[in-house]
Coordinates of C-alpha atoms and ligand atoms in Angstrom, one line a residue:
X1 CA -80.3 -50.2 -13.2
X2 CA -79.2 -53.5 -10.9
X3 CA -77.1 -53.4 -8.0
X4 CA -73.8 -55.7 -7.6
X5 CA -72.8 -57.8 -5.0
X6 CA -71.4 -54.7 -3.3
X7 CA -74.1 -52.6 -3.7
X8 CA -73.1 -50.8 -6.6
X9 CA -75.2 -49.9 -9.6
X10 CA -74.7 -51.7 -12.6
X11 CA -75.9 -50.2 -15.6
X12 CA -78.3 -52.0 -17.9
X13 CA -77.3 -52.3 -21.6
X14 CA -80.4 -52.0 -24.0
X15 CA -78.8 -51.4 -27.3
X16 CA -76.8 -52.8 -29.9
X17 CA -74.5 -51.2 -32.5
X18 CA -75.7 -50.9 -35.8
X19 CA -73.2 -53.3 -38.4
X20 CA -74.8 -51.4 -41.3
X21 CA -74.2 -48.3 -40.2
X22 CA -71.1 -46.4 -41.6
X23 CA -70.0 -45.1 -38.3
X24 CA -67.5 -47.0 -37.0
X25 CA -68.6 -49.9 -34.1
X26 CA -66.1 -47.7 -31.3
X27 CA -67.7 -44.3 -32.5
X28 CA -71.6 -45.8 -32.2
X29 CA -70.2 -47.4 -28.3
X30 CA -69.1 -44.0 -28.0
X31 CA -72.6 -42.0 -28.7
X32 CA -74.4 -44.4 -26.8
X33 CA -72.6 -44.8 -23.5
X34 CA -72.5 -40.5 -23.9
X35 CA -76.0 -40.3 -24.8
X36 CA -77.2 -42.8 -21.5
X37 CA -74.8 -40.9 -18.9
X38 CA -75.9 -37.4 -20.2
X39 CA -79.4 -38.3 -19.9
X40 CA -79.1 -39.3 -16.6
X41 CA -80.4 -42.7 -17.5
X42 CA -76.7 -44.1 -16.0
X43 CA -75.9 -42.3 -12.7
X44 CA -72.5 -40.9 -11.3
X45 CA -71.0 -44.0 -9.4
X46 CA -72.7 -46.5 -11.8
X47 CA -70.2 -49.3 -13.1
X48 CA -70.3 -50.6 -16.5
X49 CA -69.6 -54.4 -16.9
X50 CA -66.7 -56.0 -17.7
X51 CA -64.7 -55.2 -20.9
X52 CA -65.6 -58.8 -21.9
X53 CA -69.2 -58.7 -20.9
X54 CA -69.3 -55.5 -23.2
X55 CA -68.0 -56.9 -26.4
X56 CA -70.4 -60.2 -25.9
X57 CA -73.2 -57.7 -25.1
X58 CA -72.5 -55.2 -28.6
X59 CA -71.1 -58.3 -30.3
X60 CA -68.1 -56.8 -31.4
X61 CA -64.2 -57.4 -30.3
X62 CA -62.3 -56.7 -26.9
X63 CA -60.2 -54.2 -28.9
X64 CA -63.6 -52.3 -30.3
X65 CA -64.2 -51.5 -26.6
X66 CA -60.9 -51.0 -25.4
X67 CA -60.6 -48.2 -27.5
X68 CA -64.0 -46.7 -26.9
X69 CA -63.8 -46.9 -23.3
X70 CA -60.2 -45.6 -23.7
X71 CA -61.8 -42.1 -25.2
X72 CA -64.2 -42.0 -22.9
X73 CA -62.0 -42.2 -20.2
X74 CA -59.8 -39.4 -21.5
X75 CA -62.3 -37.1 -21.9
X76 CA -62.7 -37.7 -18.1
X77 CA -66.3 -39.3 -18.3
X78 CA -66.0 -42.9 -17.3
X79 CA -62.7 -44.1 -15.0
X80 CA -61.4 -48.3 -15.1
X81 CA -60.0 -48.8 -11.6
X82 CA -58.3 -52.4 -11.2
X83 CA -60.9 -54.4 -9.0
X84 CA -63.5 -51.5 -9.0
X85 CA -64.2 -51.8 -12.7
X86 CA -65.0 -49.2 -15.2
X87 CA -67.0 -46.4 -13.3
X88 CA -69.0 -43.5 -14.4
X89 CA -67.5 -40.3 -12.8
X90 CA -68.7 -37.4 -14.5
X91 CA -71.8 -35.9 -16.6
X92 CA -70.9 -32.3 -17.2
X93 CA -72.1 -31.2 -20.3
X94 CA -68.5 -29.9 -21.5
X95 CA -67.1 -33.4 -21.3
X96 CA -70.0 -34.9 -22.8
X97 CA -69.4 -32.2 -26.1
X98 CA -66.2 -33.2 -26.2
X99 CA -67.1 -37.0 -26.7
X100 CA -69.4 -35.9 -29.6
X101 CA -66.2 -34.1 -31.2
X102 CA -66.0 -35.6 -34.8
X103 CA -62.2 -36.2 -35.7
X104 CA -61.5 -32.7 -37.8
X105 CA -58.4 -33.4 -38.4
X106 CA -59.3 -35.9 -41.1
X107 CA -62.1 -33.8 -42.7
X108 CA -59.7 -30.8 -42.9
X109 CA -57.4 -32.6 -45.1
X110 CA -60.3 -33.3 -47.3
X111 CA -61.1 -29.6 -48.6
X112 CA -59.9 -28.0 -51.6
X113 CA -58.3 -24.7 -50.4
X114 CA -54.3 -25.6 -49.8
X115 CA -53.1 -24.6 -46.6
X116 CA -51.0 -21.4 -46.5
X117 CA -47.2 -22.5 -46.6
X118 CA -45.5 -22.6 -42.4
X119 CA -43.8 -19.0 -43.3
X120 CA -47.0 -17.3 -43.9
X121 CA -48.7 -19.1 -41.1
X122 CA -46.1 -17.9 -38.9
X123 CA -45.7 -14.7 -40.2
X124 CA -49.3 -14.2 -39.9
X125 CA -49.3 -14.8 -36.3
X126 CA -46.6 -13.1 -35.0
X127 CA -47.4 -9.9 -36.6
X128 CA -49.5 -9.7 -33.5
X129 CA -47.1 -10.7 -30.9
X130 CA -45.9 -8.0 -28.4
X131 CA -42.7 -6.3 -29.6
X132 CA -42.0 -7.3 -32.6
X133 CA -40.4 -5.2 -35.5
X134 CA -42.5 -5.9 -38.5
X135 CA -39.9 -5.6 -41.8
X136 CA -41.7 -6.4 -44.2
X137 CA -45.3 -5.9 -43.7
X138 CA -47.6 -4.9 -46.9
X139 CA -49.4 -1.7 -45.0
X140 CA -49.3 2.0 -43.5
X141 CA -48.3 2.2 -40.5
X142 CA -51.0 2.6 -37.9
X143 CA -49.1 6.2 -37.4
X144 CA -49.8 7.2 -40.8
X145 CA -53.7 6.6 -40.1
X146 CA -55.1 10.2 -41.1
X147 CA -57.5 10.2 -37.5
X148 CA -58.9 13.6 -38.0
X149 CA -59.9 13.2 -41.7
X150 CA -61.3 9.6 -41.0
X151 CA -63.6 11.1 -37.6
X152 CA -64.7 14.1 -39.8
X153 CA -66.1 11.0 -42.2
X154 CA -67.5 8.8 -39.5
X155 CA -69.4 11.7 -38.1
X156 CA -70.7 12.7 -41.1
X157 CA -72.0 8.8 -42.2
X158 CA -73.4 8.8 -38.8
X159 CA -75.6 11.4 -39.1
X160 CA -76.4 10.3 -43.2
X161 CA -76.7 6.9 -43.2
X162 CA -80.3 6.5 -43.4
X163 CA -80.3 2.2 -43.2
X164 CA -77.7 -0.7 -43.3
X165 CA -79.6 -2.9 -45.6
X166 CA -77.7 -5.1 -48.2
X167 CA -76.4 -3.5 -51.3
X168 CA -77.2 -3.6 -55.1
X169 CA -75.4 -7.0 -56.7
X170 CA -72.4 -4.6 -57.5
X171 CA -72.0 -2.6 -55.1
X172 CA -73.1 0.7 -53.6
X173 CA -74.0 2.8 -56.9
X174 CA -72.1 6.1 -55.7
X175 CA -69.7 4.7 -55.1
X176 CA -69.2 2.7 -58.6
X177 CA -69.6 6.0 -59.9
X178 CA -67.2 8.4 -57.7
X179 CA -64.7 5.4 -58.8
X180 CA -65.4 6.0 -62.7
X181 CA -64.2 9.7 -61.9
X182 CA -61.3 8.9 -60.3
X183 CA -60.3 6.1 -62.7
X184 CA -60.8 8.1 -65.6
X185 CA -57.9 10.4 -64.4
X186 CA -55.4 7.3 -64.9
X187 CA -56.9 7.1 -68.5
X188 CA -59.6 4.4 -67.6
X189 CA -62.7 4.8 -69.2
X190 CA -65.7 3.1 -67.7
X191 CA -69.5 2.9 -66.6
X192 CA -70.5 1.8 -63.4
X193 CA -71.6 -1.4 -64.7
X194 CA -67.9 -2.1 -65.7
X195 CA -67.5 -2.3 -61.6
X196 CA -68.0 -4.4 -59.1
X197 CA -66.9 -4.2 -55.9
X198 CA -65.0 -6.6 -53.6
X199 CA -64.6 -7.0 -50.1
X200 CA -60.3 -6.2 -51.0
X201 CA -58.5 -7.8 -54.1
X202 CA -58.1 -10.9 -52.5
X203 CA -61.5 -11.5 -53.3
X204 CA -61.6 -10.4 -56.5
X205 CA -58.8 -12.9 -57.7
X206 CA -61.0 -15.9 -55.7
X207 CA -64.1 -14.9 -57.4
X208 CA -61.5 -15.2 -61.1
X209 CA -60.4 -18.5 -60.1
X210 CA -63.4 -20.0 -59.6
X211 CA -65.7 -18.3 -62.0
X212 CA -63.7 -17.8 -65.2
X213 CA -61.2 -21.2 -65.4
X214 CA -60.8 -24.4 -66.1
X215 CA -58.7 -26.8 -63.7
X216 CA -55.4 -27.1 -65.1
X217 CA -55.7 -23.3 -67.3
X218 CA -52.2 -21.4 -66.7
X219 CA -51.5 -18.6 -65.2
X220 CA -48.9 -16.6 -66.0
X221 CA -46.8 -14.2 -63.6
X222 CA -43.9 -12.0 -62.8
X223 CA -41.8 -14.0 -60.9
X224 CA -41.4 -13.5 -58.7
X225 CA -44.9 -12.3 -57.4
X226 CA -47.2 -11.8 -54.7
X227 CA -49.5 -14.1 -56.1
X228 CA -47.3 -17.1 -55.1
X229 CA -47.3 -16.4 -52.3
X230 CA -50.8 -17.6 -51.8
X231 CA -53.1 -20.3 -52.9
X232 CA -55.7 -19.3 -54.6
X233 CA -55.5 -20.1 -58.1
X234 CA -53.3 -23.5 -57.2
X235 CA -56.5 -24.2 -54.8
X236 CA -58.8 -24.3 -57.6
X237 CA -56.4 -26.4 -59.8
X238 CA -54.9 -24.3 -62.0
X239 CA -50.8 -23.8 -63.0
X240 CA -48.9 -20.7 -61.6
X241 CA -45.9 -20.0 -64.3
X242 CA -43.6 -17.2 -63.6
X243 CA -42.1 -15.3 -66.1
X244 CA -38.7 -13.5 -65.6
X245 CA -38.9 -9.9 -65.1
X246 CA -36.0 -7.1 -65.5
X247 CA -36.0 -3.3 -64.9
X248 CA -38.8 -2.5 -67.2
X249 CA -41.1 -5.5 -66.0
X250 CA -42.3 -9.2 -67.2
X251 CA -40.2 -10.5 -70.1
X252 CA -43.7 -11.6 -71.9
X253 CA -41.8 -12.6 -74.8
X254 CA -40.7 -15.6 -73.0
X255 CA -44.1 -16.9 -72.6
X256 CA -44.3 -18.1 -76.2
X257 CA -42.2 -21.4 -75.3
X258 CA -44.0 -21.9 -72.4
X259 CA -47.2 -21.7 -73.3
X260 CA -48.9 -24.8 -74.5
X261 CA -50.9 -24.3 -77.8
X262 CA -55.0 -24.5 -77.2
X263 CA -54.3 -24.2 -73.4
X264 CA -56.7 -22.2 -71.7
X265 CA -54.4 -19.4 -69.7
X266 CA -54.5 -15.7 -68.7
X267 CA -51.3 -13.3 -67.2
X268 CA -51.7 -11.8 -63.7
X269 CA -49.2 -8.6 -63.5
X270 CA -48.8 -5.9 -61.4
X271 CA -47.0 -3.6 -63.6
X272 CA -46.9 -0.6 -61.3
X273 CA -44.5 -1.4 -58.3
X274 CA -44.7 -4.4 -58.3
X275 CA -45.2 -6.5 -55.0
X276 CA -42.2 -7.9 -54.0
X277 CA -39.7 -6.2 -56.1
X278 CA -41.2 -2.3 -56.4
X279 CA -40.7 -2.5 -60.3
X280 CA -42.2 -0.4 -62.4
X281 CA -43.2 -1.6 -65.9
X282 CA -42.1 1.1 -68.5
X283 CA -44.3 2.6 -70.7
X284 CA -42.3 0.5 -73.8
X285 CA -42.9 -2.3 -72.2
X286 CA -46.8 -1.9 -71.0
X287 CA -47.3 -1.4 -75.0
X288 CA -45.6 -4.3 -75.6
X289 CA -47.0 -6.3 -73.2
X290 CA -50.6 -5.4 -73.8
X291 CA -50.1 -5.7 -78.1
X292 CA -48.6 -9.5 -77.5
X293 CA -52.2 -10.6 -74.9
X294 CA -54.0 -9.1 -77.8
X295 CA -52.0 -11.1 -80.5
X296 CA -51.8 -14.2 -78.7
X297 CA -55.6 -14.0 -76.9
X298 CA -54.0 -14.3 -73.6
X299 CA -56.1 -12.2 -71.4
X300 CA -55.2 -9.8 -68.6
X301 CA -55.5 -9.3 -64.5
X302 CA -54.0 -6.2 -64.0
X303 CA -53.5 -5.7 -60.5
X304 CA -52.8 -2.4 -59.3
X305 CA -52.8 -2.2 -55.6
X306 CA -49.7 0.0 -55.0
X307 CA -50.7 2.3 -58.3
X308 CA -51.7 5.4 -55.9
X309 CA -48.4 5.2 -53.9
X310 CA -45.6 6.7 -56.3
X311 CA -43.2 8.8 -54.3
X312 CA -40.9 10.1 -56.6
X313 CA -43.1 10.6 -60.1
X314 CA -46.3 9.8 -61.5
X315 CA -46.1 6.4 -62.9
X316 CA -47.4 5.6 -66.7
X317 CA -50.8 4.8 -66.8
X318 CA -52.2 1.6 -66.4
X319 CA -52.4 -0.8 -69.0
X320 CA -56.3 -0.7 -68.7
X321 CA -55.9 2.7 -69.7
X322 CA -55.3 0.9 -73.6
X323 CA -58.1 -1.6 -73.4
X324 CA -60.8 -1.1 -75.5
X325 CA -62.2 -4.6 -76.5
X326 CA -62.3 -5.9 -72.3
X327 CA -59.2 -7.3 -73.0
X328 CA -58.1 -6.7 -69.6
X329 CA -59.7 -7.2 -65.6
X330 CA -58.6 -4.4 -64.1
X331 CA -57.9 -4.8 -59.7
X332 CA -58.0 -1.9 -57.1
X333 CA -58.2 -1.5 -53.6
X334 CA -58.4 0.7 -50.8
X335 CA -56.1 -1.6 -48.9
X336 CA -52.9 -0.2 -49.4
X337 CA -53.5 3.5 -50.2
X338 CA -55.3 3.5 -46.7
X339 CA -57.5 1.0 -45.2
X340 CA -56.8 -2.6 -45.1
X341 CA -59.4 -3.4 -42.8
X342 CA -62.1 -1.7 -44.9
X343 CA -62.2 -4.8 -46.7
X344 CA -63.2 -2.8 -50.2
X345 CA -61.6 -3.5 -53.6
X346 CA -63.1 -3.0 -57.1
X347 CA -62.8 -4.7 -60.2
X348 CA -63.1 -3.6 -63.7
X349 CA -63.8 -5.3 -66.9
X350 CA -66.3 -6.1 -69.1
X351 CA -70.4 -6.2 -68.0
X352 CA -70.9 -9.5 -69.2
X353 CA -67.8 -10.1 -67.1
X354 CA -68.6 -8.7 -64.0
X355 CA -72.1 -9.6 -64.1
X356 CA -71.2 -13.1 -63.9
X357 CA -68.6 -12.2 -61.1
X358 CA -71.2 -10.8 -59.1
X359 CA -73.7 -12.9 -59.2
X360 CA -70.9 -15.4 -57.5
X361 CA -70.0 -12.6 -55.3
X362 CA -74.2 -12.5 -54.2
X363 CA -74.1 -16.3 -53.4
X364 CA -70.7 -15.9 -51.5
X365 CA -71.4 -12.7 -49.4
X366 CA -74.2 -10.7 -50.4
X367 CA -71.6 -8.2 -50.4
X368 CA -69.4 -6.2 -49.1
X369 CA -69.7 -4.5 -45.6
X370 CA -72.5 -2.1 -46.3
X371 CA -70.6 0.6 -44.1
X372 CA -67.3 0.0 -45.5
X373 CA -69.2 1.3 -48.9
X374 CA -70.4 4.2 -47.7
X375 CA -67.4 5.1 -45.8
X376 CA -65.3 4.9 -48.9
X377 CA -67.9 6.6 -50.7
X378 CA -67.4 9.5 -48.7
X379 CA -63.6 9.3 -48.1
X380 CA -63.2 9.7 -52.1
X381 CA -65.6 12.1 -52.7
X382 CA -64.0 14.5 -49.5
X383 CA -61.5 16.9 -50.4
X384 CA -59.2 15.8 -48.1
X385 CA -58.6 12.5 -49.6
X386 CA -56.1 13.8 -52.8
X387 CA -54.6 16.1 -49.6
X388 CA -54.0 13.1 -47.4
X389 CA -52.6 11.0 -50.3
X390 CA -49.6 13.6 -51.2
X391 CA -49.1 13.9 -47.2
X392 CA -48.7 10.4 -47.3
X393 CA -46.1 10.2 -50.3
X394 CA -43.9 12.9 -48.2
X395 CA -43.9 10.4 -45.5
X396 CA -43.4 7.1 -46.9
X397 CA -40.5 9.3 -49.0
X398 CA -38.9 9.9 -45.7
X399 CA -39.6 6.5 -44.7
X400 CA -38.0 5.5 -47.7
X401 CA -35.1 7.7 -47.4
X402 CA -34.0 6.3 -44.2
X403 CA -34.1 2.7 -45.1
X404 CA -32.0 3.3 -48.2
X405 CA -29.5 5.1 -45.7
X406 CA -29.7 2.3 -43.6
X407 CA -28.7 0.0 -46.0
X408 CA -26.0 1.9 -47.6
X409 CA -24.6 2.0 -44.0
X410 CA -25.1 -1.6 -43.0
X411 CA -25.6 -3.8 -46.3
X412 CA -23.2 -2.7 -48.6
X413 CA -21.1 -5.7 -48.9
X414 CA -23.9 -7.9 -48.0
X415 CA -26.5 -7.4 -50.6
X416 CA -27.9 -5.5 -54.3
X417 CA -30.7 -3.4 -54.0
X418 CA -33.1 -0.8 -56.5
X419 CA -34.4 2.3 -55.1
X420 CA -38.0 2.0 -55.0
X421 CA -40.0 5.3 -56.8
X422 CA -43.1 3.9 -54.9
X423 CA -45.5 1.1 -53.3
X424 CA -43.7 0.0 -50.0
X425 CA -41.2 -2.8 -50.7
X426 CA -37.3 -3.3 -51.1
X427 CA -36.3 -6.0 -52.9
X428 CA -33.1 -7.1 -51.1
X429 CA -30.9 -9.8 -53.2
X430 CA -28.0 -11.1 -50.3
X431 CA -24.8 -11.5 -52.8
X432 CA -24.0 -14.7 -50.4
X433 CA -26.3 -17.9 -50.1
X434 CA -27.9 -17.4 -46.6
X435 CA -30.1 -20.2 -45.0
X436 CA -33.6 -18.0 -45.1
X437 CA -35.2 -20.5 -42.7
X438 CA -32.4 -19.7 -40.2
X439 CA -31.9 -16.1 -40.9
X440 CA -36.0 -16.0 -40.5
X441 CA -35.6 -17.5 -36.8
X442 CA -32.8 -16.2 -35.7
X443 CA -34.1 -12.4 -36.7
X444 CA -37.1 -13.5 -34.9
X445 CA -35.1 -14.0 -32.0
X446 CA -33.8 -10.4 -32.4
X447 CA -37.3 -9.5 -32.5
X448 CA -37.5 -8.6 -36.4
X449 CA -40.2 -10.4 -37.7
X450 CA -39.2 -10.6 -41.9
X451 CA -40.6 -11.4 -45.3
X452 CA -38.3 -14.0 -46.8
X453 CA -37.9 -14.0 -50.8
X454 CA -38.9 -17.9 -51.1
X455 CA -42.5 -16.9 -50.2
X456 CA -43.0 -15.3 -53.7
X457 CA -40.3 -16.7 -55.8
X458 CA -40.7 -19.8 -57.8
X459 CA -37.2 -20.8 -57.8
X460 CA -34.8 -20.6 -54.6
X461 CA -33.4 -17.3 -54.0
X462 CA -31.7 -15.5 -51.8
X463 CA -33.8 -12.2 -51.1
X464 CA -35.8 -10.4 -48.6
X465 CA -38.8 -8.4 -48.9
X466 CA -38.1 -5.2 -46.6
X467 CA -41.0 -2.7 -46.1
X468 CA -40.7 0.9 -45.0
X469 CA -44.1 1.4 -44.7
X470 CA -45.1 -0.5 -41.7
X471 CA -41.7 -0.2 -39.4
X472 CA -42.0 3.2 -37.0
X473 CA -39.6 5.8 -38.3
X474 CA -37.8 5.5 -35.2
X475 CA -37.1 1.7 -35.7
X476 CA -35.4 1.5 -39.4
X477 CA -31.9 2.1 -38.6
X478 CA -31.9 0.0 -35.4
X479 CA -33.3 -2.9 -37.0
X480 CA -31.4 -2.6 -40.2
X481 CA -28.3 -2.9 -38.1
X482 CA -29.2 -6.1 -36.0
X483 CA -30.4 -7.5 -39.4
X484 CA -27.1 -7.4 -40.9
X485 CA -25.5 -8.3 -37.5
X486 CA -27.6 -11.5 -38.1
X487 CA -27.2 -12.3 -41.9
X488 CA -23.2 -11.6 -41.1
X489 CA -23.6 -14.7 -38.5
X490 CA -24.9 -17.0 -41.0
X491 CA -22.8 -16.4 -44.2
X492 CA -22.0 -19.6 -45.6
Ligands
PLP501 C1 -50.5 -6.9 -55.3 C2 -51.5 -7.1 -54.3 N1 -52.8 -7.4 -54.6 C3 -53.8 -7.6 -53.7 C4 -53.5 -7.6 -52.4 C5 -54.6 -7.9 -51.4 O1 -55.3 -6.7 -51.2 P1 -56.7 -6.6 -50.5 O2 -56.4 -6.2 -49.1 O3 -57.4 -5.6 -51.3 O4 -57.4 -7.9 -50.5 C6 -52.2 -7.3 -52.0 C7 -51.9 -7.3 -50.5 O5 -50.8 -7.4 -50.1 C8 -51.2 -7.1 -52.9 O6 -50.0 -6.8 -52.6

């Protein structure tokens, strides 16, 4: 390092950018001028020559180290003072990180998974926020959490779990098979090696899209549908099609004109209620539904998240239930029933099937949380499980109860509803056009954080997904009325 005329130190360039490099000149001037101050090879106080010197030095334009210099000096590394020059005036690590940031932004555009549409993100977070009235959120309340039955578990895995290593490639084995006792009761007959399980559904319908599709196959839906409302098949190029749906579930036959001969294609359905609308898929129908797939070789993903939670009767069985030739994937979870965050679903189907599934699962996870297994293993084998699930009807009947009041008292001339005989959801159908973007901000002001319709439709509508499930008891009628309040003050 040389001195100037005023005694400073002038730091000593020993390097030239590489031209055949494919970093850019400014991101190479970058590295270097970092890597010299955070070596200690160019001290606090030094000065760097002129922005002219520079560019003659690295052999590259004025504007190349303009804009170097310029990020450099705003992560607070190197400062230009007029008449003092450009100065070095800081080496802490942090700031030095910070120069080494690559530009994320531009490689986050680049992957395949679509970002979640602005609703869900925002929903999503302010679930969380302080206050907030959750209308239309897919689980139990946190007061519905059965804390004696669930400490009576954990005490007893504590003192029997004998190592946390990973798992067999399908999952924990007793569990498989207390899962092929309890299916069998809603007419599913299967092995253990027709199961693999999950960490939830959600991974069950990634491992589907990417193991068992082409880009551009079809997929074909209730609509509307939970499954719209996120990405994953779309993400792995493949066409979402809703089908209309009335009372008795998916109007199948009206897949025939849009279904493009030789196209590869399969039907996602939840025909027992149905996320959003709560429909259940009559037994007519199921027949029907399941005799046209086999006709026309369109396979099945049944979904059946919400198939424990029936309030007011047992609904029909499962279309599984008529598979014999693996016609059909069958999808369960512990989610809604009790534990989201157990992060344990199953799926059934065939063992060439879910061989292949969990082979990707091994190379995406190794598995699901060893101790979310057991745990589950043990929750369905205790007694109290079948006891907790009917306490657990009574109250989401209650829940459900009050809502409907609510509604009958507020909504009445402002919207159409069903009564829900189970799962969690209202579907709410405003008889006037309503902006939803508005009536989703300005309930948020009013502290009611909501679902709108659009997330899961695949045409505009004009519907709400209301939960009683998540909302405290104590909350339904309140918020109900400041809902209306606010859908009243944005009729068009
Ligand atoms: C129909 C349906 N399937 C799957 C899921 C996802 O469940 P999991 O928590 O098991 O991933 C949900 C959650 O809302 C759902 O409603």
């Amino acid at each position: 390092m040389a001195g100037d005329l005023k005694g400073n130190r002038v730091v000593v360039l020993d390097w030239v950018p590489d031209k055949n490099s494919k970093a850019p000149m400014y991101r190479q001037i970058i590295d270097y001028i970092s890597t010299k101050i955070s070596s200690g090879d160019w001290t606090i106080g030094s000065i760097l020559p002129s922005q002219r010197t520079l560019a003659e030095k690295f052999g590259v334009n004025r504007s190349t180290v303009v804009a170097a210099l310029g990020e450099l000096e705003s992560f607070g590394i190197i400062k230009g003072e007029i008449g003092k020059g450009t100065q070095v005036i800081s080496n802490t690590w942090s700031l030095l990180i910070s120069s080494a940031t690559p530009d994320w932004g531009n490689y986050l555009q680049s992957g395949i998974f679509k970002e979640n549409m602005p609703t869900i993100q925002a929903i999503n977070k302010m679930e969380f926020e302080e206050g907030i009235v959750r209308l239309g959120t897919g689980e139990l309340s946190p007061k519905l959490y059965p804390s004696q039955m669930m400490e009576e578990i954990f005490i007893k895995l504590s003192q029997s779990i004998a190592s946390l290593n990973y798992l067999e490639p399908l999952g924990l084995l007793e569990l498989r098979e207390i899962l092929c006792e309890r299916l069998k009761r809603k007419g599913i007959q299967c092995k253990p090696s027709n199961i693999l399980i999950t960490s939830g559904s959600l991974q069950a319908l990634q491992l589907i899209s990417v193991c068992m599709l082409k880009q551009g196959s079809s997929i074909y839906t209730e609509a509307p549908s939970y499954i719209k409302s996120l990405q994953v098949f779309q993400s792995a190029g493949m066409k979402l099609n809703g089908v209309n749906m009335d009372l008795e579930g998916i109007q199948y036959w009206n897949i025939v004109s849009k279904r493009k001969s030789e196209e590869d294609a399969l039907l996602y359905t939840i025909p027992t209620f149905h996320n959003p609308t709560s429909i259940v898929m009559s037994e007519t129908r199921r027949k029907e539904l399941f005799k046209f797939c086999t006709d026309n070789r369109l396979p099945i993903i049944e979904d059946d998240a919400y198939g424990d939670i029936w309030i007011d009767e047992e609904p029909p069985k499962p279309l599984k239930s008529m598979d014999e030739n693996g016609m059909i994937i069958y999808l369960g979870t512990i989610s809604k029933a009790l534990a989201p965050g157990l992060r344990i679903g199953w799926l059934v189907g065939s063992e060439s099937v879910v061989d292949r599934l969990g082979d990707v699962k091994m190379q995406t996870d190794y598995g699901a949380s060893s101790v979310s297994q057991w745990a589950l293993k043990e929750i369905l084998s205790s007694s109290y499980y079948d006891q907790y699930l009917e306490e657990m009807r009574i109250a989401l009947k209650y829940r459900r109860d009050l809502m409907i009041a609510a509604l009958e008292k507020y909504f009445k001339d402002l919207a159409v509803w069903e009564v829900p005989k189970g799962g969690f959801y209202i579907w709410l159908n405003l008889k006037e056009d309503v902006a939803m973007e508005k009536l989703f901000h300005s309930a948020l002001k009013e502290g009611i954080l909501l679902n709108p319709g659009s997330i899961y439709d695949f045409k505009k509508n004009n519907a709400l997904r209301l939960s009683y499930s998540y909302i405290d008891e104590t909350d339904i009628m309140e918020s109900i009325e400041k809902l209306s309040y606010v859908v009243r003050s944005l009729k068009r």
